[in-house]
Amino acid sequence: MVKEIQEVLPFMSYGGDYNPEQWSEDVWLEDARLMKNAGVNLVSVGIFSWAVLERQEDEFDFGWLDKVMDILHQHGVGVCLATATASTPAWFTKKYPDSVAVDEKGVPYSFGSRQHYSPSSPSYRKGISKLVRKLAERYQNHPALKMWHVNNEYGCHLSECYSEHSLRAFHDWLKEKYKNIEGLNEGWGTNFWSQRYNNWEEIDFPANQVTFYNPGQMLDYKRFMNDKIFELYKIEKAILREITPDIPIFTNFMYQFKPLNYFEWAKEMDLVTWDSYPDPREGIPVSHAFHHDLMRSLKKGQPFFLMEQVSSHVNWRDINLTKKPGVMRLWSYSTIAKSGDGIMFFQWRQGRAGAEKFHGAMIPHSNREDSRVYKEVSQLGNELKKLDSLVGTKIDAKVAIVFDWENWWAVELEGKPHNDLDYLSRVETYYNALYALNIAVDFVQPKDDLSSYEIVIAPMLYIIDEAEAANFETFVKDGGTLVISFFSGIADKNDRIHLGGYPALLRNLLGLYVDEFVPYEHGKEQLFRSNNDTYSCSMWTDMIRLESAEAIACYDSDWIKDTPAVTEHTYGDGKAYYVGTEPESRWVKEFVSQLSANKAVVPPLTVPVNVEVTKRSGNSGEHLIFINHNENDSEIKLGEGNSYTNLLTNEVISQNFSLKGNDVAVLLLSTN
Ligand code: GAL
């Protein structure tokens, strides 16, 4: 049986991607010494090593990797061994041209960069199966092997393929889904624009078409590509599990990554990991905190790993700002605060050649132990050794935000009343308010069991089915507070309208119907009145007609004046709110704060502005983690009665303390 992550790595994991094949052997020993010195205890090896592991078909060379694994083990560094399938070698590409993905215009990609493989290519699938088996057989008993790092950032550069193989696979996928062609015609609504099909072979990709694409076809293509890429992961996983049944397996996810439904993927992962590269321009990286919470939620609260971050600066923005002193540490703790149990970097040693040679690393080109970056890296690595008790501890959230990948795909397809309704921003409207209030939040899917939450917020849930609507009804009937925002409940899973007045399936629950959509131009704002104050809103108005709901806020401008902007409906023991517009953030914060107060949902502690505080609890005790994003010191009031130990300084703290600007504290509650 697969081991628990905390059993394999019972400490905060720290390290990064390690590419020894780019360096000569004498550097490997120096690397291991410097790693030990920096508190590194885990590295990912071999992510892009296929070409040096299998130099020609069936000519395997594991000698160098044997040495690297031994050296790392001797220095107390564990290995996430990569399966090396992230990029096929030149010989493979030439020998198996069908392994190469094809673009929308039908042009195959050329070799020379990375990730050019086609997800549906039989030869790619055969090639990876052989390589992964060899690797697993060779290293199954190596003591350095801690976890399997499958491939790398699936779909990052290429998440669509238009090859012949992919088209055949698409037909098979559609046959499996619809069983007969009439089912597909019905699902895609093909009586529109004479789009009917008589058989599967008539179906092309949604590519290179003259004007608007068929939304049903687009959605199914997105589902299909997600499934094809996911199959690649599952092929590798099955081999690894067969040969090393107890070793955890994962791949690394990405930021705001739309093509892959990570909720589905997470079911096949033993550990969720992701790569986070906030732009220092953004200030406090709230959108990355959002992703930390999302990643933790993918496996229902299980701690995740940050698999890649950068010590200083990336090289792929126009101008690559560097993290100022202390910022890398601060943001690493933001990850830990959200339940990160591993802090890893891309990459260990800054590359000498290739497209990423100006990308920051844990060891810069100067190779000096007194460089700022290496000093900060070592300070953090050695400090994390004090945090073993945090490993495996969890966050108990009473608020959930609904996040649904298929909805993301559907709501952003073309041809909508407003074509700038990006889903993530609508979700961020609510997330940011909760973040600022330090209220813990999970992300859930519309069908998930919601019974452990007091408040559920579903922003712009455009596609919905009967079971999901019933799930929300049960949640509210049983006493929950539900918030749904505009342009929700509109279409089914094929993007066909639910008739009978929007949001048809949710009408009963919300006690209203929406008669008309009123999108606004960019920059246009309307006003609404709420709680004796006036607020602005933008983007959109749903013309709400009340049935059994009450208006709790009404517009105060233009021809929509006095019509409902926000409604409340008592349903069973709970309340369902509908927000028919995009309100300014001040109102959203006040609104969620009021709802939380009504449900006695509170932050772990009230702290000054721009201080993050979270609570992580488990068998090892209750921890409070503070992150001061201010330049200035902040006074933290712990309240009476409890005593804590600051794990980073060993100080005992029982009442108030001052947290320095850009500093962090991890307090463990004393139990006596
Ligand atoms: C990631 C990728 C790494 C490296 C890094 C640079 O997307 O997984 O291999 O390219 O970006 O920021």
XYZ file of C-alpha atoms and ligand atoms in Angstrom:
684
model
C 0.000 0.000 0.000
C 1.180 3.508 -0.741
C 2.789 5.208 2.242
C 1.425 8.426 3.708
C 3.493 11.468 2.702
C 4.138 12.312 6.368
C 5.546 8.820 6.848
C 7.939 9.172 3.896
C 8.882 12.784 4.690
C 8.164 13.473 8.370
C 9.598 16.992 8.172
C 9.155 20.157 6.110
C 10.528 19.197 2.737
C 12.952 21.646 1.181
C 14.853 21.612 -2.096
C 14.232 21.926 -5.795
C 14.615 20.651 -9.343
C 18.096 19.278 -9.762
C 19.555 18.826 -13.253
C 22.962 17.152 -12.715
C 23.172 16.083 -16.363
C 23.902 19.738 -17.182
C 27.065 19.601 -15.029
C 30.229 17.553 -14.774
C 30.679 14.966 -12.055
C 32.944 17.096 -9.860
C 30.083 19.586 -9.440
C 27.778 16.852 -8.111
C 29.746 16.422 -4.896
C 29.946 20.169 -4.403
C 26.184 20.327 -4.982
C 25.526 17.729 -2.312
C 27.718 19.588 0.195
C 25.976 22.881 -0.500
C 22.563 21.227 -0.318
C 23.310 19.806 3.089
C 24.555 23.177 4.215
C 21.341 24.842 3.008
C 19.044 22.393 4.766
C 17.974 20.788 1.488
C 16.431 17.368 2.110
C 14.588 16.646 -1.160
C 15.302 17.214 -4.857
C 13.532 16.298 -8.095
C 15.970 14.650 -10.454
C 15.716 13.796 -14.127
C 12.716 15.814 -15.273
C 14.185 16.454 -18.733
C 16.633 13.530 -18.869
C 15.122 11.179 -21.453
C 17.818 11.968 -24.042
C 20.620 11.054 -21.614
C 18.867 8.046 -20.116
C 17.930 6.403 -23.440
C 20.517 7.625 -25.909
C 19.123 5.593 -28.791
C 16.171 3.275 -28.845
C 16.776 0.624 -26.156
C 20.281 1.930 -25.351
C 19.848 2.874 -21.742
C 22.488 4.655 -19.691
C 21.723 4.737 -15.987
C 25.343 4.976 -14.819
C 25.284 8.715 -14.176
C 21.941 8.583 -12.394
C 23.148 5.709 -10.182
C 26.025 7.917 -9.039
C 23.815 10.954 -8.465
C 21.305 8.933 -6.450
C 24.125 7.491 -4.308
C 25.745 10.868 -3.672
C 22.435 12.451 -2.702
C 21.601 9.604 -0.381
C 25.016 9.807 1.294
C 24.323 13.488 2.014
C 20.879 12.893 3.454
C 19.009 14.262 0.448
C 15.929 12.308 -0.694
C 14.865 12.147 -4.320
C 11.595 12.713 -6.128
C 12.663 10.701 -9.120
C 11.201 12.130 -12.302
C 9.981 9.791 -15.003
C 11.829 11.897 -17.611
C 8.925 11.826 -20.056
C 8.394 15.594 -20.235
C 10.220 15.900 -23.537
C 11.069 13.294 -26.150
C 14.658 13.087 -27.525
C 15.583 14.058 -31.091
C 16.097 10.423 -32.182
C 12.610 9.553 -30.917
C 10.998 12.492 -32.670
C 12.601 11.578 -36.000
C 11.925 7.872 -35.684
C 8.301 8.351 -34.649
C 6.956 11.413 -36.433
C 3.447 10.585 -35.213
C 4.663 11.309 -31.678
C 4.707 15.010 -32.507
C 1.679 17.199 -31.808
C -0.018 19.100 -34.632
C -1.280 22.669 -34.379
C -4.692 24.071 -35.260
C -3.688 24.672 -38.883
C -2.527 21.078 -39.241
C 1.201 21.860 -38.989
C 3.350 19.511 -36.867
C 5.557 21.165 -34.242
C 9.295 20.880 -34.714
C 11.924 19.527 -32.367
C 14.256 21.784 -30.377
C 12.252 23.210 -27.514
C 10.262 20.962 -25.161
C 6.920 19.207 -24.649
C 6.224 18.719 -28.355
C 4.618 15.296 -27.940
C 1.054 14.490 -28.945
C -1.038 13.209 -26.040
C -2.804 10.660 -28.240
C 0.214 9.309 -30.093
C 0.549 5.517 -29.710
C 4.337 5.694 -30.131
C 4.707 8.313 -27.392
C 2.598 6.138 -25.119
C 4.736 3.093 -25.956
C 7.971 5.038 -25.487
C 7.078 6.411 -22.056
C 5.824 3.033 -20.875
C 9.165 1.433 -21.682
C 11.229 4.202 -20.077
C 9.125 4.407 -16.918
C 9.287 0.624 -16.424
C 13.070 0.648 -16.766
C 13.426 3.481 -14.262
C 11.090 1.905 -11.744
C 12.783 -1.483 -12.006
C 16.221 0.047 -11.565
C 15.519 2.366 -8.632
C 12.678 0.564 -6.834
C 14.913 -0.318 -3.882
C 17.193 2.696 -3.889
C 17.111 4.287 -0.422
C 17.120 7.823 -1.868
C 13.828 7.257 -3.715
C 11.063 9.057 -1.814
C 8.431 9.857 -4.424
C 7.815 9.678 -8.170
C 7.618 12.981 -10.026
C 5.625 12.055 -13.132
C 6.376 14.064 -16.297
C 6.279 17.837 -15.674
C 3.543 20.452 -15.789
C 1.285 18.477 -18.117
C -0.196 20.659 -20.830
C 1.914 23.694 -19.941
C 2.918 24.646 -23.469
C 0.689 22.308 -25.396
C -2.756 21.258 -24.330
C -4.386 20.855 -27.736
C -3.471 18.546 -30.559
C -5.027 18.332 -34.024
C -3.241 15.266 -35.397
C -4.846 12.346 -37.241
C -4.416 10.152 -34.151
C -6.076 12.776 -32.032
C -9.004 13.036 -34.446
C -9.550 9.260 -34.367
C -9.297 9.338 -30.588
C -11.797 12.236 -30.520
C -14.283 10.156 -32.552
C -13.864 7.231 -30.147
C -14.312 9.530 -27.179
C -17.516 10.973 -28.660
C -18.885 7.491 -29.487
C -18.274 6.419 -25.916
C -20.025 9.522 -24.587
C -23.042 9.754 -26.909
C -23.406 6.106 -28.043
C -25.199 7.174 -31.244
C -24.882 10.129 -33.583
C -28.379 11.387 -32.773
C -27.313 11.773 -29.152
C -24.447 13.971 -30.300
C -26.686 16.006 -32.610
C -29.025 16.599 -29.706
C -26.191 17.444 -27.288
C -24.495 19.878 -29.655
C -27.776 21.373 -30.917
C -26.722 20.784 -34.513
C -29.999 21.861 -36.093
C -28.515 25.322 -35.644
C -26.685 26.574 -38.787
C -27.151 23.252 -40.581
C -24.533 21.541 -38.425
C -26.089 18.028 -38.359
C -23.844 14.959 -38.629
C -24.836 11.611 -40.153
C -21.857 9.670 -38.815
C -18.777 10.103 -36.591
C -16.353 10.390 -39.512
C -18.005 13.644 -40.596
C -16.845 15.294 -37.377
C -13.759 17.528 -37.483
C -11.951 19.329 -34.737
C -13.281 22.686 -33.613
C -10.385 24.332 -35.435
C -9.858 26.704 -38.312
C -13.577 27.371 -38.728
C -14.951 30.469 -40.386
C -16.756 32.067 -37.467
C -18.295 31.173 -34.087
C -17.667 27.569 -33.103
C -20.316 25.183 -31.848
C -20.208 25.533 -28.018
C -21.069 21.863 -27.413
C -18.255 20.781 -29.721
C -15.829 23.173 -28.025
C -16.723 21.937 -24.563
C -16.377 18.302 -25.564
C -13.031 19.002 -27.209
C -11.781 20.559 -23.978
C -13.037 17.562 -22.008
C -11.439 15.215 -24.530
C -8.027 16.900 -24.375
C -8.115 16.915 -20.585
C -8.890 13.181 -20.654
C -6.170 12.362 -23.210
C -3.477 14.161 -21.254
C -4.759 12.617 -18.037
C -4.442 9.153 -19.621
C -0.712 9.797 -20.018
C -0.372 10.377 -16.297
C -2.422 7.263 -15.554
C -0.287 5.117 -17.881
C 2.851 6.102 -15.977
C 1.171 5.814 -12.607
C -0.032 2.260 -13.273
C 3.501 1.081 -14.063
C 5.016 2.837 -11.052
C 2.339 1.521 -8.705
C 2.832 -2.034 -9.994
C 6.597 -1.976 -9.368
C 6.755 0.300 -6.308
C 3.360 -0.052 -4.598
C 4.354 1.958 -1.535
C 6.008 4.996 -3.166
C 3.809 8.125 -3.487
C 3.224 9.453 -7.001
C 2.452 12.986 -8.151
C 2.834 15.456 -10.970
C 3.127 19.232 -10.619
C 0.176 21.529 -11.298
C 0.226 25.157 -12.435
C -1.166 28.593 -11.675
C -4.538 29.542 -13.189
C -4.310 26.576 -15.495
C -7.546 26.245 -17.387
C -7.048 23.227 -19.702
C -6.832 20.518 -17.016
C -9.546 19.731 -14.531
C -7.321 19.422 -11.485
C -10.153 18.223 -9.245
C -10.341 15.109 -11.430
C -6.569 14.742 -11.621
C -6.103 15.020 -7.873
C -8.069 11.808 -7.368
C -5.137 9.954 -8.963
C -2.393 11.802 -7.092
C -0.951 10.783 -3.743
C 0.156 14.359 -3.169
C -0.940 17.610 -4.787
C 1.984 19.787 -5.818
C 2.071 23.008 -7.780
C 4.390 25.667 -9.160
C 3.959 29.276 -8.075
C 5.700 32.308 -9.554
C 4.086 35.505 -8.247
C 5.177 38.658 -10.043
C 6.846 40.917 -7.433
C 4.934 43.825 -9.059
C 1.696 42.481 -7.598
C 2.631 43.221 -3.980
C 0.916 40.746 -1.676
C 0.387 37.684 -3.887
C -3.263 37.102 -3.023
C -3.975 35.254 -6.262
C -1.302 32.738 -5.233
C -2.851 32.398 -1.772
C -6.051 31.579 -3.696
C -4.148 28.813 -5.458
C -2.618 27.470 -2.261
C -6.150 27.152 -0.887
C -7.339 25.599 -4.136
C -4.484 23.078 -4.143
C -5.165 22.083 -0.538
C -8.838 21.667 -1.420
C -8.194 19.367 -4.390
C -7.570 16.512 -1.971
C -10.024 17.636 0.664
C -7.637 19.458 2.963
C -4.571 17.250 2.607
C -1.374 19.353 2.794
C 0.257 20.067 -0.568
C 3.795 20.851 -1.731
C 4.998 23.933 -3.507
C 7.015 22.095 -6.140
C 8.544 25.129 -7.837
C 9.108 28.729 -6.873
C 12.040 30.993 -7.634
C 14.599 32.268 -5.188
C 15.000 35.611 -6.971
C 13.575 36.235 -10.474
C 12.243 34.307 -13.458
C 13.379 34.941 -17.039
C 10.092 34.654 -18.900
C 8.410 37.991 -18.175
C 9.171 41.105 -20.220
C 11.094 42.516 -17.319
C 11.967 40.066 -14.603
C 11.801 41.839 -11.274
C 13.674 40.194 -8.458
C 12.290 39.384 -5.024
C 13.734 41.858 -2.559
C 15.601 40.548 0.497
C 13.224 38.636 2.762
C 10.414 38.306 0.216
C 11.225 34.718 -0.790
C 11.056 33.739 2.892
C 7.848 35.687 3.454
C 6.069 34.083 0.496
C 7.343 30.634 1.423
C 5.602 31.057 4.761
C 2.423 32.160 2.991
C 2.514 28.718 1.383
C 3.094 26.999 4.713
C 0.272 29.048 6.245
C -2.142 27.545 3.726
C -0.996 23.978 4.484
C 2.113 23.639 2.358
C 4.383 20.919 3.724
C 7.107 21.273 1.094
C 8.942 24.315 -0.251
C 10.800 23.552 -3.455
C 12.427 25.683 -6.131
C 13.122 25.747 -9.811
C 16.012 25.130 -9.732
C 18.973 24.119 -7.604
C 21.862 25.486 -9.687
C 21.464 28.310 -12.198
C 21.966 26.877 -15.693
C 24.944 27.679 -17.843
C 23.323 27.095 -21.216
C 19.900 26.942 -22.739
C 16.819 29.120 -22.650
C 16.618 29.333 -18.866
C 20.178 30.401 -18.048
C 18.992 33.769 -16.687
C 16.305 32.165 -14.518
C 17.092 32.450 -10.822
C 18.140 29.408 -8.801
C 19.183 28.418 -5.293
C 22.855 28.673 -6.315
C 23.537 31.578 -8.668
C 26.151 31.668 -11.461
C 28.676 33.183 -9.027
C 28.612 29.860 -7.144
C 29.358 31.729 -3.919
C 28.120 30.729 -0.517
C 28.076 34.392 0.487
C 25.758 35.430 -2.358
C 22.535 37.020 -1.116
C 20.377 34.379 -2.716
C 22.230 31.349 -1.376
C 22.385 32.933 2.079
C 18.602 33.476 2.086
C 18.025 29.985 0.739
C 20.189 28.465 3.495
C 18.621 30.559 6.203
C 15.153 29.372 5.227
C 16.194 25.737 4.796
C 17.736 25.630 8.238
C 14.829 27.453 9.837
C 12.271 25.008 8.417
C 13.954 22.257 10.443
C 12.154 23.726 13.462
C 8.732 23.115 11.984
C 8.358 19.321 12.033
C 5.246 19.630 14.185
C 3.432 21.458 11.381
C 3.728 18.553 8.964
C 0.377 16.948 8.218
C -1.614 19.512 10.207
C -4.788 20.849 8.617
C -6.960 23.913 8.256
C -10.592 23.712 9.298
C -12.567 25.978 6.962
C -16.234 26.757 7.489
C -16.571 28.696 4.251
C -16.328 27.141 0.815
C -16.161 28.715 -2.619
C -17.486 26.667 -5.514
C -14.911 26.306 -8.259
C -15.667 24.229 -11.324
C -13.305 23.675 -14.243
C -16.043 22.796 -16.744
C -17.843 25.983 -15.790
C -14.597 27.878 -16.436
C -14.475 26.367 -19.931
C -18.134 27.025 -20.677
C -18.581 30.523 -19.317
C -15.585 31.825 -21.243
C -16.660 30.474 -24.632
C -17.467 33.176 -27.169
C -20.882 34.605 -27.981
C -21.974 35.634 -24.485
C -23.871 38.837 -23.575
C -20.564 40.144 -22.160
C -17.383 38.583 -23.492
C -15.069 39.740 -20.769
C -16.577 37.832 -17.914
C -13.494 36.003 -16.835
C -14.342 33.359 -14.293
C -11.277 33.613 -12.079
C -11.807 37.315 -11.487
C -15.400 36.688 -10.475
C -14.239 34.038 -8.000
C -11.496 36.358 -6.753
C -14.131 38.990 -5.949
C -15.241 36.777 -3.058
C -11.931 35.076 -2.292
C -10.129 38.395 -1.825
C -12.685 39.567 0.708
C -12.304 36.385 2.746
C -8.520 36.584 2.483
C -8.513 40.135 3.803
C -10.680 39.022 6.720
C -8.383 36.024 7.432
C -11.353 33.688 7.195
C -10.266 30.189 6.165
C -11.755 29.040 2.891
C -11.863 25.768 0.971
C -12.774 25.293 -2.652
C -15.392 22.712 -3.577
C -17.105 21.366 -6.655
C -20.854 21.840 -7.069
C -21.576 18.151 -6.381
C -19.415 17.874 -3.256
C -20.849 17.193 0.171
C -21.332 20.685 1.601
C -22.555 19.674 5.033
C -19.375 20.625 6.914
C -19.622 24.275 5.791
C -21.645 27.153 7.215
C -21.334 29.349 4.129
C -20.973 28.369 0.471
C -20.333 30.937 -2.254
C -20.879 30.072 -5.914
C -19.704 32.922 -8.161
C -20.968 32.915 -11.753
C -21.840 29.229 -11.880
C -23.064 29.356 -15.472
C -23.462 25.624 -16.154
C -25.266 23.451 -13.683
C -27.243 20.205 -13.702
C -30.193 18.881 -11.679
C -28.034 17.000 -9.159
C -25.944 20.093 -8.442
C -29.018 22.278 -8.008
C -30.469 19.672 -5.631
C -27.189 19.646 -3.685
C -27.425 23.403 -3.111
C -31.072 23.042 -2.079
C -30.177 20.419 0.514
C -27.364 22.566 1.866
C -29.643 25.563 2.377
C -32.620 23.548 3.600
C -30.354 22.126 6.303
C -29.409 25.576 7.545
C -26.533 26.643 5.292
C -25.972 30.120 3.898
C -25.543 30.144 0.125
C -24.432 33.059 -2.044
C -24.839 32.816 -5.804
C -23.714 35.556 -8.124
C -25.000 36.801 -11.484
C -25.107 34.744 -14.708
C -25.475 31.488 -12.765
C -27.629 28.459 -13.485
C -28.024 29.426 -17.125
C -27.005 26.381 -19.161
C -26.656 22.599 -18.989
C -23.417 20.622 -19.375
C -23.662 20.919 -23.163
C -24.068 24.682 -22.883
C -27.765 24.593 -23.820
C -30.059 27.013 -21.985
C -32.198 25.753 -19.109
C -35.584 27.079 -20.170
C -38.289 28.475 -17.927
C -36.709 31.736 -16.732
C -33.111 32.035 -15.570
C -31.739 30.490 -13.383
C -34.316 27.786 -13.979
C -32.982 25.028 -11.702
C -32.194 27.501 -8.921
C -35.379 29.603 -9.159
C -37.121 27.850 -6.355
C -34.116 28.023 -4.056
C -33.481 31.713 -4.770
C -37.133 32.756 -4.914
C -36.720 34.851 -8.054
C -36.207 34.787 -11.779
C -34.021 36.851 -14.041
C -35.857 38.460 -16.879
C -33.032 40.073 -18.777
C -29.259 40.595 -18.742
C -27.874 44.116 -18.808
C -24.124 44.135 -19.479
C -22.203 47.415 -19.138
C -19.360 48.860 -21.138
C -15.839 48.852 -19.697
C -15.436 51.604 -17.138
C -19.203 52.060 -16.719
C -20.468 51.871 -13.181
C -23.912 51.838 -11.601
C -24.848 52.592 -8.019
C -26.768 50.540 -5.517
C -28.019 51.126 -1.982
C -27.328 48.680 0.779
C -27.365 49.101 4.571
C -28.025 52.845 4.274
C -24.939 53.377 2.198
C -24.287 53.682 -1.535
C -21.862 51.463 -3.427
C -20.796 51.111 -7.019
C -20.985 48.054 -9.237
C -19.742 47.226 -12.705
C -19.869 44.698 -15.563
C -23.452 43.539 -15.415
C -26.937 43.669 -13.987
C -29.355 40.777 -13.870
C -32.879 42.176 -14.064
C -34.266 40.325 -11.072
C -37.983 39.680 -10.642
C -38.787 38.714 -7.081
C -40.953 35.698 -6.403
C -40.565 34.797 -2.727
C -37.167 36.473 -2.171
C -36.696 39.971 -0.716
C -34.436 42.680 -2.064
C -31.734 43.650 0.427
C -30.031 46.075 -1.964
C -31.482 48.033 -4.891
C -29.924 50.029 -7.726
C -29.750 53.754 -7.333
C -28.915 54.966 -10.813
C -30.019 54.967 -14.446
C -33.089 53.113 -15.717
C -32.453 50.174 -13.385
C -33.026 52.444 -10.345
C -35.023 50.753 -7.556
C -34.804 47.277 -9.054
C -33.199 44.555 -6.873
C -29.430 44.189 -6.925
C -29.072 41.686 -4.084
C -31.739 39.400 -2.667
C -32.246 37.166 0.342
C -34.468 34.114 0.452
C -35.230 31.958 3.445
C -35.371 28.354 2.331
C -35.842 25.591 4.910
C -33.520 26.409 7.802
C -31.071 28.415 5.705
C -30.712 31.456 3.516
C -29.960 31.789 -0.175
C -28.563 35.121 -1.399
C -28.364 36.253 -4.984
C -25.959 39.000 -6.049
C -27.083 40.198 -9.477
C -24.062 42.334 -10.297
C -20.312 42.774 -9.743
C -20.196 44.941 -6.597
C -17.230 47.027 -5.490
C -14.886 45.216 -3.103
C -15.839 47.349 -0.082
C -19.398 46.014 -0.257
C -18.282 42.415 -0.809
C -16.069 42.573 2.249
C -18.854 43.997 4.396
C -21.325 41.463 3.025
C -19.203 38.356 3.653
C -18.176 39.749 7.001
C -21.847 40.129 7.991
C -22.737 36.633 6.777
C -19.766 35.198 8.675
C -20.755 37.017 11.838
C -24.323 35.681 11.488
C -22.903 32.163 11.354
C -20.230 32.747 14.021
C -17.492 32.076 11.491
C -14.446 33.982 12.698
C -10.777 34.372 11.777
C -8.251 32.649 14.083
C -7.463 36.084 15.542
C -8.127 39.720 14.778
C -4.876 41.192 13.477
C -3.744 44.439 11.844
C -4.329 44.992 8.133
C -2.002 43.091 5.778
C -1.091 40.544 8.401
C -2.081 37.026 7.423
C -3.019 34.603 10.164
C -4.034 30.986 9.762
C -4.519 28.064 12.103
C -3.097 24.595 11.362
C -4.059 21.831 13.770
C -3.472 18.133 14.170
C -2.092 15.532 16.577
C 0.988 17.664 17.139
C -1.119 20.546 18.420
C -2.581 23.845 17.320
C -0.392 26.314 15.424
C -0.992 29.951 14.580
C 1.010 31.217 11.611
C 1.449 34.967 11.174
C 2.835 36.698 8.116
C 3.392 40.429 8.276
C 3.194 41.795 4.726
C 3.697 45.340 6.064
C 7.072 47.056 6.001
C 6.397 48.220 9.568
C 6.103 46.253 12.774
C 2.598 45.057 13.660
C 1.257 44.545 17.166
C -0.432 41.181 17.615
C -2.881 40.739 20.476
C -3.241 37.101 21.411
C -5.859 37.613 24.071
C -5.853 36.307 27.610
C -5.353 32.826 28.870
C -3.260 31.008 26.300
C 0.449 30.566 26.116
C 2.375 29.761 22.922
C 5.918 28.922 21.881
C 7.291 30.694 18.848
C 8.860 27.724 17.050
C 11.243 29.942 15.099
C 12.709 31.732 18.142
C 11.804 29.402 21.033
C 10.281 32.350 22.894
C 7.267 31.724 25.069
C 4.513 34.224 24.299
C 1.385 34.586 26.335
C -0.240 37.880 25.446
C 0.848 40.499 22.969
C 3.855 40.592 20.756
C 5.322 42.737 18.075
C 5.866 41.183 14.677
C 8.553 42.941 12.669
C 7.857 44.263 9.170
C 8.047 41.443 6.573
C 8.569 38.893 9.322
C 6.730 35.711 10.256
C 5.918 33.795 13.427
C 4.818 30.216 13.939
C 3.255 29.757 17.374
C 2.447 26.403 18.923
C -0.226 26.453 21.605
C 1.021 25.131 24.946
C -1.197 22.384 26.235
C -0.576 22.716 29.994
C 8.124 25.758 -14.972
C 8.778 24.483 -15.463
C 10.271 24.448 -15.172
C 10.904 25.750 -15.537
C 10.215 26.863 -14.797
C 10.786 28.221 -15.047
O 6.968 26.041 -15.667
O 8.179 23.364 -14.868
O 10.845 23.372 -15.899
O 10.812 25.938 -16.901
O 8.870 26.904 -15.199
O 10.065 29.209 -14.351
